[in-house]
């Protein structure tokens, strides 16, 4: 059943994303309070970027799955969500330049 | 930006555990507890509080949904459809935030939470489950109901209404630093025919995308303190793990009563701060 496949796929993406980012964040915090320094802040930044990227990756995987199922209605809907997420990245960059 | 000390980190860790636990029980992101705590009790600037909170909302959404995937409680198609509206609302909310006075937003927030609490209290019996043989339609779903021990189905009604509510939820999400589940869950349950557990699971699934739209903007502006966000995320992870274990045994009726009480408390806090 394709629906169950997508659910498993999404589950895997979320699990990998959250465990990787949690690991980076936990190590980053530990280092931050022990010694600080560039490695600590690099781990913290990496953890946060992976955390922010996880929902985006979940949407990308969904678009791909709906394309492979030839479900064009949901391909369009998930593609719109992806465009909206990318638009917020663009908005962030624009705000960043303004400040 | 607040100065990071081990004591502050410990307080935020505990706040994260409490928010995450309540969030997992109620199908909320937990941000609705964390933002008032950081802003009112810890005196963080609202932008810093919202940035940390949105980060934890993403973590809750990812971990709770990863844990639930495969149980068919998450209505992925409905979630994807509503995300179109909630991500648009979230994007627009970041712009709206530039023009609205914070006190105006807080009063609107207070009114909305009271309205939703009343709905929860007056419709406590909305289980919305149908016989498993029912045709659930394109957007409907079916899952194993732990309370009755049977396979149940449900149909989704009033989709335009759900889209509108999701748009508003997305808008408030980036304005206030919350997930917006406190609007979607009651609306899906009371008006759109979705059983409580499926509504909570679908909302928790959606808020990751909603919060990402807002969090990316705060992150780009340098308003996210990475070490404190990391501590909050770890706390929320621990809390939501505890909440999910306990949530398996809690009855739906109990969950709804707790949710209504929580909404009223938050409403009071928001009005108090708007003055």
mmCIF file of C-alpha atoms in Angstrom:
data_model
loop_
_atom_site.group_PDB
_atom_site.id
_atom_site.type_symbol
_atom_site.label_atom_id
_atom_site.label_comp_id
_atom_site.label_asym_id
_atom_site.label_seq_id
_atom_site.Cartn_x
_atom_site.Cartn_y
_atom_site.Cartn_z
ATOM 1 C CA UNK A 1 0.000 0.000 0.000
ATOM 2 C CA UNK A 2 1.563 3.324 -1.104
ATOM 3 C CA UNK A 3 0.137 5.332 1.828
ATOM 4 C CA UNK A 4 1.814 3.037 4.376
ATOM 5 C CA UNK A 5 5.077 3.249 2.389
ATOM 6 C CA UNK A 6 5.045 7.055 2.519
ATOM 7 C CA UNK A 7 4.321 6.933 6.256
ATOM 8 C CA UNK A 8 7.340 4.641 6.834
ATOM 9 C CA UNK A 9 9.533 6.805 4.598
ATOM 10 C CA UNK A 10 8.541 9.994 6.440
ATOM 11 C CA UNK A 11 9.085 8.229 9.767
ATOM 12 C CA UNK A 12 12.637 7.314 8.726
ATOM 13 C CA UNK A 13 13.461 10.858 7.538
ATOM 14 C CA UNK A 14 12.156 12.365 10.787
ATOM 15 C CA UNK A 15 13.933 9.785 12.960
ATOM 16 C CA UNK A 16 17.309 10.270 11.228
ATOM 17 C CA UNK A 17 16.922 14.079 11.278
ATOM 18 C CA UNK A 18 15.948 14.368 14.925
ATOM 19 C CA UNK A 19 18.570 11.889 16.190
ATOM 20 C CA UNK A 20 21.413 13.496 14.212
ATOM 21 C CA UNK A 21 20.481 17.023 15.316
ATOM 22 C CA UNK A 22 19.915 15.958 18.950
ATOM 23 C CA UNK A 23 23.335 14.288 19.013
ATOM 24 C CA UNK A 24 25.019 17.430 17.606
ATOM 25 C CA UNK A 25 23.133 19.670 20.042
ATOM 26 C CA UNK A 26 23.845 17.467 23.088
ATOM 27 C CA UNK A 27 27.592 17.241 22.286
ATOM 28 C CA UNK A 28 27.619 20.972 21.483
ATOM 29 C CA UNK A 29 26.019 21.900 24.814
ATOM 30 C CA UNK A 30 28.374 19.622 26.759
ATOM 31 C CA UNK A 31 31.439 21.134 25.063
ATOM 32 C CA UNK A 32 30.005 24.661 25.390
ATOM 33 C CA UNK A 33 29.838 24.407 29.196
ATOM 34 C CA UNK A 34 33.098 22.475 29.581
ATOM 35 C CA UNK A 35 35.445 24.523 27.436
ATOM 36 C CA UNK A 36 33.554 26.544 24.827
ATOM 37 C CA UNK A 37 35.455 27.296 21.648
ATOM 38 C CA UNK A 38 34.829 26.972 17.922
ATOM 39 C CA UNK A 39 34.026 23.224 17.880
ATOM 40 C CA UNK A 40 31.224 23.706 20.420
ATOM 41 C CA UNK A 41 29.604 26.484 18.416
ATOM 42 C CA UNK A 42 30.087 24.574 15.160
ATOM 43 C CA UNK A 43 28.279 21.539 16.622
ATOM 44 C CA UNK A 44 25.462 23.767 17.921
ATOM 45 C CA UNK A 45 25.024 25.486 14.533
ATOM 46 C CA UNK A 46 25.091 22.127 12.714
ATOM 47 C CA UNK A 47 22.472 20.715 15.099
ATOM 48 C CA UNK A 48 20.152 23.666 14.541
ATOM 49 C CA UNK A 49 20.540 23.635 10.758
ATOM 50 C CA UNK A 50 19.811 19.872 10.631
ATOM 51 C CA UNK A 51 16.774 20.468 12.877
ATOM 52 C CA UNK A 52 15.465 23.198 10.534
ATOM 53 C CA UNK A 53 16.195 21.069 7.454
ATOM 54 C CA UNK A 54 14.332 17.971 8.723
ATOM 55 C CA UNK A 55 10.749 19.172 7.950
ATOM 56 C CA UNK A 56 11.980 20.443 4.570
ATOM 57 C CA UNK A 57 13.488 17.007 3.818
ATOM 58 C CA UNK A 58 10.200 15.387 4.844
ATOM 59 C CA UNK A 59 8.334 17.542 2.292
ATOM 60 C CA UNK A 60 10.927 16.774 -0.435
ATOM 61 C CA UNK A 61 10.524 13.018 0.192
ATOM 62 C CA UNK A 62 6.724 13.398 0.002
ATOM 63 C CA UNK A 63 6.927 15.227 -3.346
ATOM 64 C CA UNK A 64 9.131 12.440 -4.716
ATOM 65 C CA UNK A 65 6.800 9.720 -3.431
ATOM 66 C CA UNK A 66 3.677 11.357 -4.911
ATOM 67 C CA UNK A 67 5.486 11.795 -8.259
ATOM 68 C CA UNK A 68 6.366 8.087 -8.283
ATOM 69 C CA UNK A 69 2.718 7.256 -7.509
ATOM 70 C CA UNK A 70 1.625 9.660 -10.294
ATOM 71 C CA UNK A 71 -0.694 11.342 -7.827
ATOM 72 C CA UNK A 72 -0.549 14.773 -9.448
ATOM 73 C CA UNK A 73 -2.982 16.472 -7.058
ATOM 74 C CA UNK A 74 -0.782 15.732 -4.056
ATOM 75 C CA UNK A 75 2.425 16.302 -6.042
ATOM 76 C CA UNK A 76 1.176 19.849 -6.687
ATOM 77 C CA UNK A 77 0.084 20.403 -3.072
ATOM 78 C CA UNK A 78 3.372 19.202 -1.548
ATOM 79 C CA UNK A 79 5.360 21.161 -4.174
ATOM 80 C CA UNK A 80 3.484 24.332 -3.128
ATOM 81 C CA UNK A 81 4.450 23.652 0.527
ATOM 82 C CA UNK A 82 8.086 23.242 -0.556
ATOM 83 C CA UNK A 83 7.981 26.555 -2.467
ATOM 84 C CA UNK A 84 6.475 28.258 0.612
ATOM 85 C CA UNK A 85 9.302 26.889 2.789
ATOM 86 C CA UNK A 86 11.928 28.098 0.326
ATOM 87 C CA UNK A 87 10.166 31.488 0.206
ATOM 88 C CA UNK A 88 10.678 31.822 3.976
ATOM 89 C CA UNK A 89 14.405 31.179 3.490
ATOM 90 C CA UNK A 90 14.418 33.969 0.874
ATOM 91 C CA UNK A 91 12.453 36.212 3.274
ATOM 92 C CA UNK A 92 15.022 35.457 6.021
ATOM 93 C CA UNK A 93 17.882 36.468 3.727
ATOM 94 C CA UNK A 94 16.069 39.681 2.694
ATOM 95 C CA UNK A 95 15.344 40.636 6.330
ATOM 96 C CA UNK A 96 18.930 39.811 7.196
ATOM 97 C CA UNK A 97 20.249 42.238 4.586
ATOM 98 C CA UNK A 98 17.831 44.967 5.743
ATOM 99 C CA UNK A 99 18.948 44.822 9.387
ATOM 100 C CA UNK B 1 20.425 38.511 24.037
ATOM 101 C CA UNK B 2 20.442 36.781 27.484
ATOM 102 C CA UNK B 3 23.799 35.748 28.961
ATOM 103 C CA UNK B 4 24.199 31.968 29.006
ATOM 104 C CA UNK B 5 25.054 30.522 32.435
ATOM 105 C CA UNK B 6 24.816 26.892 33.613
ATOM 106 C CA UNK B 7 22.005 27.920 36.024
ATOM 107 C CA UNK B 8 19.974 29.530 33.215
ATOM 108 C CA UNK B 9 20.578 26.473 31.035
ATOM 109 C CA UNK B 10 19.276 24.214 33.829
ATOM 110 C CA UNK B 11 16.096 26.300 34.258
ATOM 111 C CA UNK B 12 15.458 26.173 30.518
ATOM 112 C CA UNK B 13 16.103 22.424 30.471
ATOM 113 C CA UNK B 14 13.404 21.895 33.128
ATOM 114 C CA UNK B 15 11.005 24.304 31.327
ATOM 115 C CA UNK B 16 11.634 22.300 28.159
ATOM 116 C CA UNK B 17 10.831 19.002 29.912
ATOM 117 C CA UNK B 18 7.531 20.386 31.285
ATOM 118 C CA UNK B 19 6.499 21.976 27.963
ATOM 119 C CA UNK B 20 7.439 18.888 25.992
ATOM 120 C CA UNK B 21 5.512 16.588 28.350
ATOM 121 C CA UNK B 22 2.343 18.678 28.217
ATOM 122 C CA UNK B 23 2.788 19.153 24.470
ATOM 123 C CA UNK B 24 2.957 15.433 23.791
ATOM 124 C CA UNK B 25 -0.104 14.784 25.978
ATOM 125 C CA UNK B 26 -2.186 17.448 24.241
ATOM 126 C CA UNK B 27 -0.929 17.205 20.659
ATOM 127 C CA UNK B 28 0.552 20.683 20.929
ATOM 128 C CA UNK B 29 4.119 21.728 20.207
ATOM 129 C CA UNK B 30 4.684 22.900 23.773
ATOM 130 C CA UNK B 31 5.610 26.382 22.556
ATOM 131 C CA UNK B 32 2.394 27.721 24.018
ATOM 132 C CA UNK B 33 3.884 27.066 27.482
ATOM 133 C CA UNK B 34 7.483 27.921 26.718
ATOM 134 C CA UNK B 35 6.925 31.394 25.193
ATOM 135 C CA UNK B 36 4.986 32.799 28.197
ATOM 136 C CA UNK B 37 7.546 31.234 30.561
ATOM 137 C CA UNK B 38 10.604 32.659 28.781
ATOM 138 C CA UNK B 39 9.004 36.035 28.179
ATOM 139 C CA UNK B 40 7.118 36.594 31.460
ATOM 140 C CA UNK B 41 9.207 34.710 34.022
ATOM 141 C CA UNK B 42 12.681 34.840 32.457
ATOM 142 C CA UNK B 43 12.265 38.330 30.921
ATOM 143 C CA UNK B 44 13.608 37.271 27.524
ATOM 144 C CA UNK B 45 12.809 39.610 24.601
ATOM 145 C CA UNK B 46 9.766 38.234 22.779
ATOM 146 C CA UNK B 47 11.801 37.571 19.613
ATOM 147 C CA UNK B 48 14.394 35.502 21.512
ATOM 148 C CA UNK B 49 11.631 33.576 23.307
ATOM 149 C CA UNK B 50 9.774 32.920 20.040
ATOM 150 C CA UNK B 51 12.967 31.787 18.290
ATOM 151 C CA UNK B 52 13.816 29.228 21.005
ATOM 152 C CA UNK B 53 10.198 28.095 21.199
ATOM 153 C CA UNK B 54 9.806 27.568 17.438
ATOM 154 C CA UNK B 55 12.994 25.485 17.472
ATOM 155 C CA UNK B 56 11.571 23.197 20.160
ATOM 156 C CA UNK B 57 8.270 22.996 18.251
ATOM 157 C CA UNK B 58 10.144 21.565 15.255
ATOM 158 C CA UNK B 59 11.935 19.039 17.487
ATOM 159 C CA UNK B 60 8.653 17.956 19.128
ATOM 160 C CA UNK B 61 6.946 17.589 15.775
ATOM 161 C CA UNK B 62 9.774 15.500 14.323
ATOM 162 C CA UNK B 63 10.235 13.194 17.305
ATOM 163 C CA UNK B 64 6.541 12.706 18.106
ATOM 164 C CA UNK B 65 5.695 12.031 14.447
ATOM 165 C CA UNK B 66 8.676 9.683 14.025
ATOM 166 C CA UNK B 67 7.414 7.715 17.028
ATOM 167 C CA UNK B 68 3.856 7.576 15.689
ATOM 168 C CA UNK B 69 4.681 6.768 12.039
ATOM 169 C CA UNK B 70 3.271 3.370 11.099
ATOM 170 C CA UNK B 71 0.318 3.540 13.492
ATOM 171 C CA UNK B 72 -1.861 5.284 10.859
ATOM 172 C CA UNK B 73 -2.916 7.927 13.379
ATOM 173 C CA UNK B 74 -1.275 10.685 11.335
ATOM 174 C CA UNK B 75 -3.499 11.645 8.400
ATOM 175 C CA UNK B 76 -0.668 12.478 5.994
ATOM 176 C CA UNK B 77 -2.869 13.570 3.063
ATOM 177 C CA UNK B 78 -4.971 15.880 5.224
ATOM 178 C CA UNK B 79 -1.780 17.208 6.834
ATOM 179 C CA UNK B 80 -0.146 17.928 3.473
ATOM 180 C CA UNK B 81 -3.272 19.713 2.201
ATOM 181 C CA UNK B 82 -3.588 21.874 5.317
ATOM 182 C CA UNK B 83 0.152 22.637 5.266
ATOM 183 C CA UNK B 84 -0.399 24.632 2.065
ATOM 184 C CA UNK B 85 -2.555 27.023 4.118
ATOM 185 C CA UNK B 86 -0.522 26.926 7.337
ATOM 186 C CA UNK B 87 2.838 27.606 5.629
ATOM 187 C CA UNK B 88 1.292 30.523 3.710
ATOM 188 C CA UNK B 89 -0.143 31.879 6.976
ATOM 189 C CA UNK B 90 3.196 31.470 8.724
ATOM 190 C CA UNK B 91 5.042 33.326 5.968
ATOM 191 C CA UNK B 92 2.500 36.134 6.035
ATOM 192 C CA UNK B 93 2.653 36.261 9.843
ATOM 193 C CA UNK B 94 6.343 37.148 9.715
ATOM 194 C CA UNK B 95 5.363 40.182 7.592
ATOM 195 C CA UNK B 96 2.256 41.043 9.673
ATOM 196 C CA UNK B 97 4.446 41.091 12.807
ATOM 197 C CA UNK B 98 6.168 44.200 11.487
ATOM 198 C CA UNK B 99 2.903 46.212 11.473
ATOM 199 C CA UNK B 100 0.860 45.037 14.490
ATOM 200 C CA UNK B 101 1.397 46.295 18.054
ATOM 201 C CA UNK B 102 2.384 43.323 20.311
ATOM 202 C CA UNK B 103 -0.448 44.167 22.754
ATOM 203 C CA UNK B 104 -3.032 43.911 19.937
ATOM 204 C CA UNK B 105 -1.698 40.495 19.005
ATOM 205 C CA UNK B 106 -1.767 39.354 22.643
ATOM 206 C CA UNK B 107 -5.421 40.388 23.075
ATOM 207 C CA UNK B 108 -6.401 38.558 19.883
ATOM 208 C CA UNK B 109 -4.498 35.541 21.206
ATOM 209 C CA UNK B 110 -6.379 35.739 24.521
ATOM 210 C CA UNK B 111 -9.781 35.912 22.796
ATOM 211 C CA UNK B 112 -8.968 33.013 20.475
ATOM 212 C CA UNK B 113 -7.830 30.719 23.306
ATOM 213 C CA UNK B 114 -11.022 31.399 25.320
ATOM 214 C CA UNK B 115 -13.179 30.619 22.270
ATOM 215 C CA UNK B 116 -11.370 27.358 21.680
ATOM 216 C CA UNK B 117 -11.561 26.366 25.387
ATOM 217 C CA UNK B 118 -15.354 26.876 25.331
ATOM 218 C CA UNK B 119 -15.636 24.706 22.234
ATOM 219 C CA UNK B 120 -13.593 21.959 23.911
ATOM 220 C CA UNK B 121 -15.754 21.998 27.044
ATOM 221 C CA UNK B 122 -19.081 21.967 25.199
ATOM 222 C CA UNK B 123 -18.169 19.189 22.751
ATOM 223 C CA UNK B 124 -16.498 16.680 25.003
ATOM 224 C CA UNK B 125 -18.120 13.663 23.380
ATOM 225 C CA UNK B 126 -17.005 14.238 19.795
ATOM 226 C CA UNK B 127 -15.371 10.905 19.084
ATOM 227 C CA UNK B 128 -16.252 11.035 15.363
ATOM 228 C CA UNK B 129 -15.399 7.375 14.818
ATOM 229 C CA UNK B 130 -17.345 5.313 12.296
ATOM 230 C CA UNK B 131 -17.451 1.601 11.573
ATOM 231 C CA UNK B 132 -14.277 0.311 9.886
ATOM 232 C CA UNK B 133 -16.283 -0.722 6.793
ATOM 233 C CA UNK B 134 -17.252 2.924 6.055
ATOM 234 C CA UNK B 135 -15.746 4.504 2.928
ATOM 235 C CA UNK B 136 -13.456 7.186 4.396
ATOM 236 C CA UNK B 137 -13.032 9.119 1.125
ATOM 237 C CA UNK B 138 -9.801 10.669 -0.224
ATOM 238 C CA UNK B 139 -8.976 12.645 2.937
ATOM 239 C CA UNK B 140 -10.467 10.381 5.592
ATOM 240 C CA UNK B 141 -8.567 7.768 7.546
ATOM 241 C CA UNK B 142 -8.747 4.601 9.588
ATOM 242 C CA UNK B 143 -6.737 3.468 12.595
ATOM 243 C CA UNK B 144 -6.757 1.079 15.539
ATOM 244 C CA UNK B 145 -8.683 2.740 18.389
ATOM 245 C CA UNK B 146 -7.089 1.874 21.742
ATOM 246 C CA UNK B 147 -10.181 2.870 23.721
ATOM 247 C CA UNK B 148 -12.618 0.487 22.002
ATOM 248 C CA UNK B 149 -9.942 -1.952 20.822
ATOM 249 C CA UNK B 150 -11.407 -1.930 17.291
ATOM 250 C CA UNK B 151 -10.365 -0.646 13.884
ATOM 251 C CA UNK B 152 -12.277 2.604 13.213
ATOM 252 C CA UNK B 153 -12.736 4.974 10.257
ATOM 253 C CA UNK B 154 -13.631 8.662 9.890
ATOM 254 C CA UNK B 155 -14.530 11.099 7.125
ATOM 255 C CA UNK B 156 -13.217 14.678 6.895
ATOM 256 C CA UNK B 157 -15.933 17.348 6.695
ATOM 257 C CA UNK B 158 -15.793 21.121 5.992
ATOM 258 C CA UNK B 159 -12.343 21.132 4.379
ATOM 259 C CA UNK B 160 -12.432 24.889 3.464
ATOM 260 C CA UNK B 161 -13.038 25.621 7.151
ATOM 261 C CA UNK B 162 -10.041 23.477 8.128
ATOM 262 C CA UNK B 163 -7.911 25.328 5.560
ATOM 263 C CA UNK B 164 -8.994 28.700 6.993
ATOM 264 C CA UNK B 165 -8.199 27.591 10.560
ATOM 265 C CA UNK B 166 -4.803 26.286 9.432
ATOM 266 C CA UNK B 167 -4.013 29.624 7.795
ATOM 267 C CA UNK B 168 -4.829 31.483 11.042
ATOM 268 C CA UNK B 169 -2.821 28.912 13.033
ATOM 269 C CA UNK B 170 0.185 29.421 10.767
ATOM 270 C CA UNK B 171 -0.152 33.174 11.091
ATOM 271 C CA UNK B 172 -0.209 33.067 14.912
ATOM 272 C CA UNK B 173 2.657 30.570 14.851
ATOM 273 C CA UNK B 174 5.222 32.973 13.442
ATOM 274 C CA UNK B 175 3.712 35.989 15.264
ATOM 275 C CA UNK B 176 3.842 34.341 18.703
ATOM 276 C CA UNK B 177 6.440 31.587 18.420
ATOM 277 C CA UNK B 178 4.035 28.689 18.862
ATOM 278 C CA UNK B 179 3.087 25.687 16.717
ATOM 279 C CA UNK B 180 -0.574 26.603 16.305
ATOM 280 C CA UNK B 181 -1.893 23.155 17.255
ATOM 281 C CA UNK B 182 -4.154 24.745 19.862
ATOM 282 C CA UNK B 183 -6.339 26.061 17.019
ATOM 283 C CA UNK B 184 -6.105 23.129 14.598
ATOM 284 C CA UNK B 185 -6.749 20.271 17.021
ATOM 285 C CA UNK B 186 -10.118 21.560 18.373
ATOM 286 C CA UNK B 187 -11.283 22.729 14.922
ATOM 287 C CA UNK B 188 -10.455 19.390 13.285
ATOM 288 C CA UNK B 189 -12.097 17.520 16.153
ATOM 289 C CA UNK B 190 -15.218 19.638 16.758
ATOM 290 C CA UNK B 191 -16.127 20.686 13.206
ATOM 291 C CA UNK B 192 -14.291 18.578 10.673
ATOM 292 C CA UNK B 193 -15.124 15.050 11.844
ATOM 293 C CA UNK B 194 -11.602 13.991 12.843
ATOM 294 C CA UNK B 195 -11.282 11.869 16.029
ATOM 295 C CA UNK B 196 -9.266 13.507 18.833
ATOM 296 C CA UNK B 197 -6.222 11.241 18.608
ATOM 297 C CA UNK B 198 -5.984 11.513 14.815
ATOM 298 C CA UNK B 199 -6.455 15.304 15.013
ATOM 299 C CA UNK B 200 -3.669 15.592 17.597
ATOM 300 C CA UNK B 201 -1.305 13.326 15.622
ATOM 301 C CA UNK B 202 -1.977 15.158 12.333
ATOM 302 C CA UNK B 203 -1.508 18.559 13.961
ATOM 303 C CA UNK B 204 1.759 17.475 15.619
ATOM 304 C CA UNK B 205 2.907 16.257 12.203
ATOM 305 C CA UNK B 206 2.063 19.609 10.544
ATOM 306 C CA UNK B 207 3.585 22.006 13.093
ATOM 307 C CA UNK B 208 7.138 21.038 12.079
ATOM 308 C CA UNK B 209 6.605 22.646 8.680
ATOM 309 C CA UNK B 210 4.675 25.587 10.177
ATOM 310 C CA UNK B 211 7.374 26.366 12.743
ATOM 311 C CA UNK B 212 10.195 25.986 10.218
ATOM 312 C CA UNK B 213 8.819 28.891 8.137
ATOM 313 C CA UNK B 214 8.969 31.147 11.211
ATOM 314 C CA UNK B 215 12.164 29.764 12.785
ATOM 315 C CA UNK B 216 14.191 30.229 9.614
ATOM 316 C CA UNK B 217 13.398 33.971 9.673
ATOM 317 C CA UNK B 218 14.433 34.351 13.350
ATOM 318 C CA UNK B 219 17.570 32.313 12.706
ATOM 319 C CA UNK B 220 18.476 34.477 9.713
ATOM 320 C CA UNK B 221 18.067 37.571 11.870
ATOM 321 C CA UNK B 222 20.467 36.181 14.487
ATOM 322 C CA UNK B 223 17.773 36.115 17.185
ATOM 323 C CA UNK B 224 18.295 32.456 18.036
ATOM 324 C CA UNK B 225 20.740 31.804 20.914
ATOM 325 C CA UNK B 226 22.118 28.367 19.853
ATOM 326 C CA UNK B 227 23.207 27.044 23.281
ATOM 327 C CA UNK B 228 19.866 27.883 24.949
ATOM 328 C CA UNK B 229 17.905 26.545 21.979
ATOM 329 C CA UNK B 230 19.913 23.317 22.227
ATOM 330 C CA UNK B 231 19.154 22.936 25.949
ATOM 331 C CA UNK B 232 15.453 23.653 25.353
ATOM 332 C CA UNK B 233 15.327 21.125 22.499
ATOM 333 C CA UNK B 234 16.938 18.420 24.683
ATOM 334 C CA UNK B 235 14.481 19.193 27.508
ATOM 335 C CA UNK B 236 11.494 19.034 25.189
ATOM 336 C CA UNK B 237 12.716 15.691 23.790
ATOM 337 C CA UNK B 238 12.877 14.191 27.301
ATOM 338 C CA UNK B 239 9.480 15.677 28.188
ATOM 339 C CA UNK B 240 7.715 14.478 25.081
ATOM 340 C CA UNK B 241 9.108 10.966 25.595
ATOM 341 C CA UNK B 242 7.560 10.954 29.100
ATOM 342 C CA UNK B 243 4.331 12.498 27.783
ATOM 343 C CA UNK B 244 3.940 9.938 25.023
ATOM 344 C CA UNK B 245 4.303 7.014 27.420
ATOM 345 C CA UNK B 246 1.699 8.511 29.749
ATOM 346 C CA UNK B 247 -0.559 9.615 26.863
ATOM 347 C CA UNK B 248 -1.153 5.990 25.829
ATOM 348 C CA UNK B 249 -3.089 5.402 29.034
ATOM 349 C CA UNK B 250 -4.889 8.765 29.371
ATOM 350 C CA UNK B 251 -8.545 8.842 28.290
ATOM 351 C CA UNK B 252 -9.685 11.163 25.508
ATOM 352 C CA UNK B 253 -12.135 12.901 27.834
ATOM 353 C CA UNK B 254 -9.384 13.642 30.362
ATOM 354 C CA UNK B 255 -7.145 14.996 27.612
ATOM 355 C CA UNK B 256 -9.842 17.433 26.475
ATOM 356 C CA UNK B 257 -10.572 18.711 29.998
ATOM 357 C CA UNK B 258 -6.860 19.291 30.604
ATOM 358 C CA UNK B 259 -6.539 21.076 27.278
ATOM 359 C CA UNK B 260 -9.430 23.460 28.038
ATOM 360 C CA UNK B 261 -7.945 24.336 31.447
ATOM 361 C CA UNK B 262 -4.549 25.010 29.914
ATOM 362 C CA UNK B 263 -6.076 27.294 27.266
ATOM 363 C CA UNK B 264 -7.850 29.394 29.923
ATOM 364 C CA UNK B 265 -4.633 29.851 31.919
ATOM 365 C CA UNK B 266 -2.730 30.976 28.833
ATOM 366 C CA UNK B 267 -5.533 33.361 27.912
ATOM 367 C CA UNK B 268 -5.337 35.009 31.340
ATOM 368 C CA UNK B 269 -1.561 35.361 31.059
ATOM 369 C CA UNK B 270 -1.841 36.970 27.658
ATOM 370 C CA UNK B 271 -4.448 39.530 28.780
ATOM 371 C CA UNK B 272 -2.332 40.334 31.844
ATOM 372 C CA UNK B 273 0.659 41.037 29.660
ATOM 373 C CA UNK B 274 -1.236 43.056 27.027
ATOM 374 C CA UNK B 275 -1.975 45.870 29.517
#
